Coordinates of C-alpha atoms and ligand atoms in Angstrom, one line a residue:
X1 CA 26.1 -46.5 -5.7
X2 CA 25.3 -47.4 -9.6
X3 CA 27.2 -49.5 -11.1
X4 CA 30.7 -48.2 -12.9
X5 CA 33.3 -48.8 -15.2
X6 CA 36.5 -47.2 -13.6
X7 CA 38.1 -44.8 -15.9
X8 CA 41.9 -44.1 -15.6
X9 CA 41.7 -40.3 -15.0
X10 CA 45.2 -37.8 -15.1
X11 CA 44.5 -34.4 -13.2
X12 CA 46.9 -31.6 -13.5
X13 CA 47.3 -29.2 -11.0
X14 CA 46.9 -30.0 -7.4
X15 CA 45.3 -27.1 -5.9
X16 CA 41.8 -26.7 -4.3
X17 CA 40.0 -27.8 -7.4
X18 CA 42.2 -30.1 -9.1
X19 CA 42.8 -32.0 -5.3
X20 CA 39.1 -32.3 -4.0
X21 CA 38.3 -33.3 -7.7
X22 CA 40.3 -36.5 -8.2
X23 CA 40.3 -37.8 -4.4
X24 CA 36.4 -37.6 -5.1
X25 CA 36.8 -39.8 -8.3
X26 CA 38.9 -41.5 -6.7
X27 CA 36.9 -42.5 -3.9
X28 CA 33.7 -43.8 -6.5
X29 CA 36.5 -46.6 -8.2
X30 CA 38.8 -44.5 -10.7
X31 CA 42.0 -44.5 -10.6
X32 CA 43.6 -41.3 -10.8
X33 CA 46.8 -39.6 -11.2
X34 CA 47.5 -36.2 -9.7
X35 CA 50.4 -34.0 -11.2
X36 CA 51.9 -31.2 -9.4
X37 CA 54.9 -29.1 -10.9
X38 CA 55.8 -28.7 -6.9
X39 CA 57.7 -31.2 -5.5
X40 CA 57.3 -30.2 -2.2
X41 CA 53.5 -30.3 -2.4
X42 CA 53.8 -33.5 -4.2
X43 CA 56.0 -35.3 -1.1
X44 CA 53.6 -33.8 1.2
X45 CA 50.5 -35.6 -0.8
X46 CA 52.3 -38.8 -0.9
X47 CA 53.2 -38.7 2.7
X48 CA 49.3 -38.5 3.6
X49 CA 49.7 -35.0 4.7
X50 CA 47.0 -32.3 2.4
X51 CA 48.4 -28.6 1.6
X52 CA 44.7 -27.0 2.3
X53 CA 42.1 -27.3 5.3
X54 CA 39.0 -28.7 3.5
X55 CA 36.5 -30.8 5.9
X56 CA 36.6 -34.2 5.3
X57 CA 39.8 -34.3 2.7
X58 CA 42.6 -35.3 4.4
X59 CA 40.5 -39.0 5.1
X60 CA 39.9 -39.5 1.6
X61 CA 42.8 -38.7 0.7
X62 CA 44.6 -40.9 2.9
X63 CA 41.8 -43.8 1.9
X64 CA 42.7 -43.3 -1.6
X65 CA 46.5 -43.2 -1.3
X66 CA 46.3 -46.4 0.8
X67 CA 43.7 -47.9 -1.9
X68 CA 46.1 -47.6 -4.5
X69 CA 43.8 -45.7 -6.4
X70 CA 45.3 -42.1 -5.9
X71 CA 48.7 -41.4 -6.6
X72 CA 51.1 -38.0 -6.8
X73 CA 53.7 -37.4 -9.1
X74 CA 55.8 -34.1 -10.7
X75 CA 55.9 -35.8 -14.0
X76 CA 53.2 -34.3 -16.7
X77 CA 54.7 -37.1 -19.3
X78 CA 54.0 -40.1 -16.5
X79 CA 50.2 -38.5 -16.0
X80 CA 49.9 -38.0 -19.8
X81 CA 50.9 -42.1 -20.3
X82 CA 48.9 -43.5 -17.6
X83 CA 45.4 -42.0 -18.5
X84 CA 42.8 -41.4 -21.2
X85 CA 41.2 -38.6 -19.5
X86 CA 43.1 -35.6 -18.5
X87 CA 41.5 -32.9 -16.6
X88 CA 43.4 -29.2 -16.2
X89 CA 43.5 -27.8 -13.0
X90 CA 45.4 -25.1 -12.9
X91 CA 45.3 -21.6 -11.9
X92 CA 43.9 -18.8 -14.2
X93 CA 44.6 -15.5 -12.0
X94 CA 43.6 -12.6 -12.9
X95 CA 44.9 -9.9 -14.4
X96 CA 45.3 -5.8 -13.0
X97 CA 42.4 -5.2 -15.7
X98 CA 40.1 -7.7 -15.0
X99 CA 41.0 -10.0 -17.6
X100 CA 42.6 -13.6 -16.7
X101 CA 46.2 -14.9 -17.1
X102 CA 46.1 -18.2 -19.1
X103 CA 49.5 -18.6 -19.3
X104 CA 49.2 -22.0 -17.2
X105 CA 46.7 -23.0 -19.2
X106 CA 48.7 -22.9 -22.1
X107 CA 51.9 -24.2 -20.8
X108 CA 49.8 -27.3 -19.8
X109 CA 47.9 -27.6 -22.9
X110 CA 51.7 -27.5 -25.0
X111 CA 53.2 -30.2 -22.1
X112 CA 50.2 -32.6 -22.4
X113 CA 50.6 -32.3 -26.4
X114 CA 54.6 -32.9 -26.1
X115 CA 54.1 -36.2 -24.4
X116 CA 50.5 -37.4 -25.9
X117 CA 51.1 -40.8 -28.2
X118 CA 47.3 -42.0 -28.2
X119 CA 43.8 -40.6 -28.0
X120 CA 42.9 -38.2 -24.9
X121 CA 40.4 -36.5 -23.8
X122 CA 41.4 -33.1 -22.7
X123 CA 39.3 -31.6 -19.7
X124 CA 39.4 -28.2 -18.9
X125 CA 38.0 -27.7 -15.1
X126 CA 39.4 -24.8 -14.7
X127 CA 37.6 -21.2 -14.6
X128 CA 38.4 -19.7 -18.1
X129 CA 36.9 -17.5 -20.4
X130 CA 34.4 -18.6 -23.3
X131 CA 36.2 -19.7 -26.3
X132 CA 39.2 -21.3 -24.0
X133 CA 38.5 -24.3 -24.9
X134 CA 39.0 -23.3 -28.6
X135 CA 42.4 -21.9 -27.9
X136 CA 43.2 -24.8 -26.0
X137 CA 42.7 -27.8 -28.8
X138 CA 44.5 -25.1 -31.1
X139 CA 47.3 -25.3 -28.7
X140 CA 47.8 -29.2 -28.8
X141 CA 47.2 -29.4 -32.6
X142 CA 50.0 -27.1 -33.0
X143 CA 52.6 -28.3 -30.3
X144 CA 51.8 -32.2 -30.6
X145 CA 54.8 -34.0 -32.7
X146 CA 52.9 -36.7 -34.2
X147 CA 49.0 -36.6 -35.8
X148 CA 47.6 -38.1 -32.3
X149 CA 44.1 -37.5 -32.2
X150 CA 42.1 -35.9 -29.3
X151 CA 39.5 -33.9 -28.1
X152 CA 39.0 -31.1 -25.4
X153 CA 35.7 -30.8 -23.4
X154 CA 35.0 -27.8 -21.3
X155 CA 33.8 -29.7 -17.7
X156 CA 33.4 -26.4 -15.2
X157 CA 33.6 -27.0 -11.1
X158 CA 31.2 -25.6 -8.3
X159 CA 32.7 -26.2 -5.3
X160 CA 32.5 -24.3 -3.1
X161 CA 35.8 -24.1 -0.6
X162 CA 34.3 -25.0 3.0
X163 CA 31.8 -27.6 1.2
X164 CA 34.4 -29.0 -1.5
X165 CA 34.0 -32.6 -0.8
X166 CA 30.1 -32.2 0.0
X167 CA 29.3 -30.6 -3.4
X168 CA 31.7 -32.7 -5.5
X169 CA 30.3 -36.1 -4.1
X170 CA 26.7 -34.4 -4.7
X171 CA 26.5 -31.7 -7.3
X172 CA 23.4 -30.2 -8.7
X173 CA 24.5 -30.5 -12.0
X174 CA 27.5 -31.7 -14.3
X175 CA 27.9 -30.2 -17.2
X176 CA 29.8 -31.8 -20.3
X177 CA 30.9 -29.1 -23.1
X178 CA 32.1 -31.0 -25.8
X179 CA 32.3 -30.2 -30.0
X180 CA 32.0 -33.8 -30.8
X181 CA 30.0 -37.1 -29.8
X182 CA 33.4 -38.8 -29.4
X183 CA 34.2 -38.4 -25.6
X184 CA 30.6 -37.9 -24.6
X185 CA 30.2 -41.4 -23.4
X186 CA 33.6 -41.4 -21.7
X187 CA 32.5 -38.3 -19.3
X188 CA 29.6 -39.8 -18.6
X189 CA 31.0 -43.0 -17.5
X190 CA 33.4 -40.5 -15.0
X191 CA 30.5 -38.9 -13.7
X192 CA 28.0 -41.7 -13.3
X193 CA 28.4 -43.1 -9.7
X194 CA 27.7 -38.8 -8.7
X195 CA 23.8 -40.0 -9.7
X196 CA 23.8 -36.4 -11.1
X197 CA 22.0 -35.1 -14.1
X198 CA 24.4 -34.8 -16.5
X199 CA 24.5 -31.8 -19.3
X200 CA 25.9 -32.2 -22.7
X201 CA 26.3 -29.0 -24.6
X202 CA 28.9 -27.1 -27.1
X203 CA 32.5 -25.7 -25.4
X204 CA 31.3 -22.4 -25.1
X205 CA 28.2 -22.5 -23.2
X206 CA 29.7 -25.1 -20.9
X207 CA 32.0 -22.6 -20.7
X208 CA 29.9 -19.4 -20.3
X209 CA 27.8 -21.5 -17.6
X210 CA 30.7 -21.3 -15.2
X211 CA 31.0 -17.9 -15.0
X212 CA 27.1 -16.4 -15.6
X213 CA 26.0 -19.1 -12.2
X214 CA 29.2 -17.2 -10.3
X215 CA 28.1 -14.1 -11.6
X216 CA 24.5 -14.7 -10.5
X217 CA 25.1 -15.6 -7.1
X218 CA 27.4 -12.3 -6.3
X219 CA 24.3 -10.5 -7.8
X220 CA 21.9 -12.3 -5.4
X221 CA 24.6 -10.9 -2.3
X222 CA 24.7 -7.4 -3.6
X223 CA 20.9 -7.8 -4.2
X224 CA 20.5 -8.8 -0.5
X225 CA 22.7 -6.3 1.3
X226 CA 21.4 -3.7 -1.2
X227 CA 17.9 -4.3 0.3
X228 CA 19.6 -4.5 4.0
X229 CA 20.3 -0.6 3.5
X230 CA 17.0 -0.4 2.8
X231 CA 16.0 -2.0 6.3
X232 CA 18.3 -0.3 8.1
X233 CA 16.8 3.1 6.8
X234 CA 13.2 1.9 7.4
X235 CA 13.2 0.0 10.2
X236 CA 12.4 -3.5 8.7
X237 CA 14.8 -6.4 9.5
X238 CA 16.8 -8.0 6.9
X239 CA 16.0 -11.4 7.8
X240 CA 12.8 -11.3 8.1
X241 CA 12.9 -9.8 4.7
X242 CA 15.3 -12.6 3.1
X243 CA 13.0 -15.2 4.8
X244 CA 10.0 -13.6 3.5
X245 CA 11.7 -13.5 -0.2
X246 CA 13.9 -16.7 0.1
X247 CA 10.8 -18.7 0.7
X248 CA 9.4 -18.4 -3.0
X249 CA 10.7 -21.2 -5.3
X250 CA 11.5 -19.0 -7.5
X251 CA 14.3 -17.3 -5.5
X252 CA 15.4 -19.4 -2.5
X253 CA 16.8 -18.5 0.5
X254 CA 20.7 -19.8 0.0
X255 CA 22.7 -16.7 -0.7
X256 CA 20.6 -14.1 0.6
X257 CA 22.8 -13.1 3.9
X258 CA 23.7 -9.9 4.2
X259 CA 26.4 -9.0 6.0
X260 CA 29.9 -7.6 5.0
X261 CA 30.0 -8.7 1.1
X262 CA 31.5 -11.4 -0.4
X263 CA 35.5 -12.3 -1.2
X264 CA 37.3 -15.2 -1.8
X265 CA 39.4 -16.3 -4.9
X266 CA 36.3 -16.9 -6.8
X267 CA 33.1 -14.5 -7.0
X268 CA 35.7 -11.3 -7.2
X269 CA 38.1 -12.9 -10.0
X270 CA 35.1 -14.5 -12.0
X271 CA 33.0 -11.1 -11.3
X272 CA 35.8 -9.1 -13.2
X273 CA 36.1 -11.7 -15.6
X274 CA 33.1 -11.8 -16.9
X275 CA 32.7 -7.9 -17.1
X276 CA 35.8 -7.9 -19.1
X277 CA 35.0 -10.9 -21.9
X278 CA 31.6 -9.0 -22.2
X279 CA 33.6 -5.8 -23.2
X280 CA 35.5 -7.8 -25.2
X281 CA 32.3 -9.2 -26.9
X282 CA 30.9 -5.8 -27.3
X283 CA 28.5 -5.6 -24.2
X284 CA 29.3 -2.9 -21.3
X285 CA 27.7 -5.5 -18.9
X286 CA 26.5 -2.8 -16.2
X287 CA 24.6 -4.9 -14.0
X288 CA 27.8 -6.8 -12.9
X289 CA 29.6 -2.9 -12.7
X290 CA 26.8 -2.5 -10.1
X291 CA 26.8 -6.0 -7.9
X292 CA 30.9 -4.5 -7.7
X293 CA 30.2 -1.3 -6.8
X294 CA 27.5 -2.5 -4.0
X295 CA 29.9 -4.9 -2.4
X296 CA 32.6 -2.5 -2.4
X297 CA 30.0 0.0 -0.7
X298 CA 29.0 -2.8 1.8
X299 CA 32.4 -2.6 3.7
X300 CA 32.8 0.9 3.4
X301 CA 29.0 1.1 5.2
X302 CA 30.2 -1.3 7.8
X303 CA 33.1 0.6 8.5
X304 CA 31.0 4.0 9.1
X305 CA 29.1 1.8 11.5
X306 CA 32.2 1.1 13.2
X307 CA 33.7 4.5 13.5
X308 CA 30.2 6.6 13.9
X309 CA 29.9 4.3 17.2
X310 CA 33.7 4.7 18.5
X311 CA 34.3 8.2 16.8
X312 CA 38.3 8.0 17.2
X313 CA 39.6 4.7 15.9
X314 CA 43.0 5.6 16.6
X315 CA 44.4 3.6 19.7
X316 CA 41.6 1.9 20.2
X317 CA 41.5 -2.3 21.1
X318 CA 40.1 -4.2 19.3
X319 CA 38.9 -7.6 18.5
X320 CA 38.3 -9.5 15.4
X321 CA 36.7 -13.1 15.2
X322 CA 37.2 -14.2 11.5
X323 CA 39.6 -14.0 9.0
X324 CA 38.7 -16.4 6.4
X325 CA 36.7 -15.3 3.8
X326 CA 33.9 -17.4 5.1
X327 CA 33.3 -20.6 7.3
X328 CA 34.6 -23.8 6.8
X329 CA 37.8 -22.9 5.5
X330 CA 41.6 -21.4 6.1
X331 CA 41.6 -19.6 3.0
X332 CA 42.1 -15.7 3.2
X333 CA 42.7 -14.6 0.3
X334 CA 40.5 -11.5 -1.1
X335 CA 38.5 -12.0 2.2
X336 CA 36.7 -9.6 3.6
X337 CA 37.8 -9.9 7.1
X338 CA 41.6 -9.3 6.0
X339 CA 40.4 -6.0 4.6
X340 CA 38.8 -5.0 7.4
X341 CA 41.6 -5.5 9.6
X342 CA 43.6 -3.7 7.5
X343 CA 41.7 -0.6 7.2
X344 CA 41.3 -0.6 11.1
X345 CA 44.9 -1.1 11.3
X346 CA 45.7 2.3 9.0
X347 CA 43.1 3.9 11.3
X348 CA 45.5 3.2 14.1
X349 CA 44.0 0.3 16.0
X350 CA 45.3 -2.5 18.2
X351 CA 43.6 -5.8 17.0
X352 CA 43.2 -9.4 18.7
X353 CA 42.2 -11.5 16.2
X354 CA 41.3 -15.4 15.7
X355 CA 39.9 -17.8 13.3
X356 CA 39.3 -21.6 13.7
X357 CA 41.4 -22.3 10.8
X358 CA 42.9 -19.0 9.2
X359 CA 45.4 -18.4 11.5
X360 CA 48.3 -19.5 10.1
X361 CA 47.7 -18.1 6.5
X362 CA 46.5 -14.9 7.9
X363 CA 50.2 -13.9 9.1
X364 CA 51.4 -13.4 6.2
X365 CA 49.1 -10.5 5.2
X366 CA 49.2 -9.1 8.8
X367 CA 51.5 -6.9 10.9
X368 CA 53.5 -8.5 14.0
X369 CA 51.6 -6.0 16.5
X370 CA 48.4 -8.3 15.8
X371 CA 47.8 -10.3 18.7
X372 CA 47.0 -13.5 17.5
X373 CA 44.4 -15.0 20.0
X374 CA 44.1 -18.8 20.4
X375 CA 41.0 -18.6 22.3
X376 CA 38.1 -17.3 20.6
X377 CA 36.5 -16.6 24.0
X378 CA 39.5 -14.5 25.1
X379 CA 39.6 -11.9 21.6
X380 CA 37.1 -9.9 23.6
X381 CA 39.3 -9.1 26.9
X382 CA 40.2 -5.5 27.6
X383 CA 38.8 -4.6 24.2
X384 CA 36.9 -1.3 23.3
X385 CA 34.8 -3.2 20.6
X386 CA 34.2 -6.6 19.1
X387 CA 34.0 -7.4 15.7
X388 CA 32.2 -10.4 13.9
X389 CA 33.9 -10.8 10.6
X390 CA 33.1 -14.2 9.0
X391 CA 30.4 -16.4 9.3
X392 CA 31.9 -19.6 11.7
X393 CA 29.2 -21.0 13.5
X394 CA 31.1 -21.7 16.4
X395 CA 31.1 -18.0 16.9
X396 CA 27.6 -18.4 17.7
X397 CA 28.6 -20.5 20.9
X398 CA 31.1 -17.4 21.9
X399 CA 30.7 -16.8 26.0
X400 CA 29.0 -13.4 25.9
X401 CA 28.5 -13.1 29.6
X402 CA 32.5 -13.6 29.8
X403 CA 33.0 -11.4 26.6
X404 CA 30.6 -8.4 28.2
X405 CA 32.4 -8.7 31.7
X406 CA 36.1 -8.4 30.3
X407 CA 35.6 -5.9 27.5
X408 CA 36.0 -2.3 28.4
X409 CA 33.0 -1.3 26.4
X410 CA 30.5 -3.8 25.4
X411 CA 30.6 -2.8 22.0
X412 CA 29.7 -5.9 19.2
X413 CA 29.8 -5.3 15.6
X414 CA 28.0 -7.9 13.7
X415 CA 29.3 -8.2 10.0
X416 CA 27.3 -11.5 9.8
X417 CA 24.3 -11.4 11.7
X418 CA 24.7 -14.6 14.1
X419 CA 23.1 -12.8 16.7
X420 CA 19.9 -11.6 17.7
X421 CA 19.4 -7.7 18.2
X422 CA 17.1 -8.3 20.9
X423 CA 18.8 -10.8 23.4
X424 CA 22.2 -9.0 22.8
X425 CA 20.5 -5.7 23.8
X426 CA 19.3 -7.8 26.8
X427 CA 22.4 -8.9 27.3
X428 CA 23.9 -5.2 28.1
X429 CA 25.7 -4.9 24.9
X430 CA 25.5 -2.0 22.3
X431 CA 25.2 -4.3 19.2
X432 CA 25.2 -3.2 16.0
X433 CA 24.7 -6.0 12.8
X434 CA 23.8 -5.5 9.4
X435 CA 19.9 -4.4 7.7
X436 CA 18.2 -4.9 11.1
Ligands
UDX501 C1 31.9 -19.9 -5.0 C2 30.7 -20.6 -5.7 O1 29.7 -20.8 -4.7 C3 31.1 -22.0 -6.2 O2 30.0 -22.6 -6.9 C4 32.3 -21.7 -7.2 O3 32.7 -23.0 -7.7 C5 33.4 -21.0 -6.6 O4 32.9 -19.8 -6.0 P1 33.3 -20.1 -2.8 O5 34.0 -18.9 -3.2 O6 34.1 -21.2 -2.3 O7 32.4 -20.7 -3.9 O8 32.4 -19.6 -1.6 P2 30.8 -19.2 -1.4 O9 30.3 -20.1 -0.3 O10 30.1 -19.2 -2.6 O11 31.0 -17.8 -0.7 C6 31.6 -16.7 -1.4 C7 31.6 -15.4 -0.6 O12 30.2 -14.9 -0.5 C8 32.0 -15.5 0.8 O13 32.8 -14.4 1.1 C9 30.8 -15.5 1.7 O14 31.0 -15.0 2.9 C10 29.9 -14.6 0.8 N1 28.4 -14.9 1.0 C11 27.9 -16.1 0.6 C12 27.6 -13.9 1.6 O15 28.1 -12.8 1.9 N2 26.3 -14.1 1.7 C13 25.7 -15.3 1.3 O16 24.5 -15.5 1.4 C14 26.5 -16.3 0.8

């Protein structure tokens, strides 16, 4: 690891971002302060116990809190004191037209100026909207009581949930949006011991970097399962394709598998997000309209799948492994598989469902006639079909000999592609996957 100056570091808001963020600087030598206007959360964190399943955490975490370099608190004014570098983590949800509530952002940006008495640096990690950062220094200046100077960088994340701690402790890229030279050399001395290149630019590219990367990566899905139609109505095989493609430099082959389209809280929010500030700029951004429209079509194509091969959904059995909105996590919201569910549900099915780790939040958004199956190599029994609806590994060690013998049709739908079209058919199922 390079060599470090710690920097005392105060981050607000202790969901995924804000959480994975400062146990990571924790864990390279800062010390860091995490606020959380829940209490309950808060106890839980300084109890050793994390809110979220992220791989990998819940040790840090614990390291950290036993370190003495991590601590929890409720109070904005005690995280405001004890640091010179205060990073926003908070939620900005969106909004019925596509646009994004900042209201936290706000509230946090007056809170932080209400209890500021020396210089800070003001981070925003959070997903926002180019010229946020703007509105945000605007904010303090106007709410703080005395003439303390400060300045706000724009500092975006790219975690991904599943991968948190991975990409955090080794990202690509940082990127430093600032307006003046002033807290350059303090970011830089926070990001050092990642040994990643560092980017210093002005608030609103920083800013606008965020949400064109998001934006790009939902294109290059929609791109990829827009070509998998194409397979499926040729003949050609979708991974042979994205192999073919993935392989130039150029392109790459990360985020080119097809398969049911993409949810989470990320792609779909920043997707609709972007669209809107580029209307607001003055550009009907139509490209993004399209990577929409595509992944909307992706489950709907799916779902013809589905009933073309069972032709009466109604009363039919059947199971679902994945509810996540992809591997390697417990979040399900905006996921895919949820919606599926759902829409097989309204068509009058009986579902057995399981995830390694979405279980538990997945009750909330699903009737009680779900059977909830703890193991996934039981989902299958006395069902008419199986579904594959996120892309868990494990899945990929499922007992199909015991899954084919208990079913009452071997039917497999393959929303991810983990299998292979020829050994299932070998197998004795009737399996049906996604551009192949
Ligand atoms: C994403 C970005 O990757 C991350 O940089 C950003 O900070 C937050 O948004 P995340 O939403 O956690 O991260 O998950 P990601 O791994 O990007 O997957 C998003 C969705 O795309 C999932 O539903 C996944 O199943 C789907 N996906 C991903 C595909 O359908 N095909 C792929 O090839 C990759």
């Amino acid at each position: 690891m390079n060599s470090m100056k710690p920097s005392k570091i105060t981050i607000i808001g202790t969901g995924y971002v804000g959480l994975v963020t400062g146990t990571c600087f924790a864990q390279v030598g800062h010390r860091v302060v995490c606020v959380d206007s829940d209490i309950s959360k808060v106890k839980m964190l300084q109890a050793g116990g994390i809110p979220i399943y992220e791989p990998g955490l819940e040790e840090m975490v614990k390291e950290n809190v036993a370190s003495g370099r991590l601590s929890f608190t409720n109070s904005t004014k005690e995280g405001v004191e004890k640091s010179d570098i205060i990073f926003i983590a908070v939620p900005t949800p969106a909004q019925p037209d596509g646009g994004v509530d900042l209201s936290f952002i706000e509230a946090v940006a007056r809170e932080i100026a209400a209890h500021m008495t020396s210089y800070k640096i003001v981070v925003d990690k959070s997903t926002v909207p180019v010229k946020t950062g703007d509105k945000v220094a605007e904010t303090i200046k106007r709410y703080s009581k005395s003439k303390v100077e400060f300045d706000v960088v724009s500092n975006p994340e790219f975690l991904r949930e599943g991968f948190a701690v991975e990409d955090l402790m080794k990202p690509d890229r940082v990127v430093i949006g600032t307006r003046s030279q002033r807290p350059v050399q303090a970011m830089k001395e926070v990001y050092t011991p990642f040994g990643a290149p560092i980017i210093v630019t002005d608030i609103n590219s920083a800013e606008l970097i965020k949400h064109a990367a998001n934006s790009f990566l939902a294109l290059k899905i929609s791109y990829i399962n827009a070509v998998a139609t194409i397979c499926e109505a040729s003949g050609a095989n979708i991974e042979e394709v994205a192999n073919g493609i993935g392989m130039d430099n150029r392109i790459g082959r990360r985020f080119l598998n097809a398969g049911i389209g993409f949810g989470g809280s990320c792609f779909p929010k920043d997707l609709s997000a972007f669209i809107k500030i580029s209307e607001q700029l003055g550009y009907d951004f139509g490209l993004l309209k399209e990577v929409q429209r595509i992944n909307s079509q992706q489950m709907e194509r799916f779902l013809k799948k589905i009933t073309e091969t069972l032709w009466v959904i109604k009363d039919k059995k059947i199971g679902v492994l994945g509810l996540a909105f992809k591997q390697n996590t417990d979040d399900v919201r905006m996921s895919p598989a949820i919606d599926l569910c759902q829409r097989l549900l309204k068509d009058g099915a009986t579902l057995r469902v399981y995830d390694p780790q979405g279980m538990e939040k997945a009750k909330s958004l699903l009737p009680k006639t779900v059977t909830f199956v703890t193991d996934m190599n039981k989902v299958a029994e006395g069902c008419d079909a199986l579904i594959i609806a996120t892309e868990w590994p494990v899945f990929k060690t499922l007992d199909l000999d015991h899954a084919r013998k208990t079913m009452s049709h071997p039917i497999l739908f393959d929303g991810r592609n983990l299998f292979d079209p020829v050994e299932m058919e070998k197998l004795g199922f009737i399996y049906k996957s996604v551009g192949r």
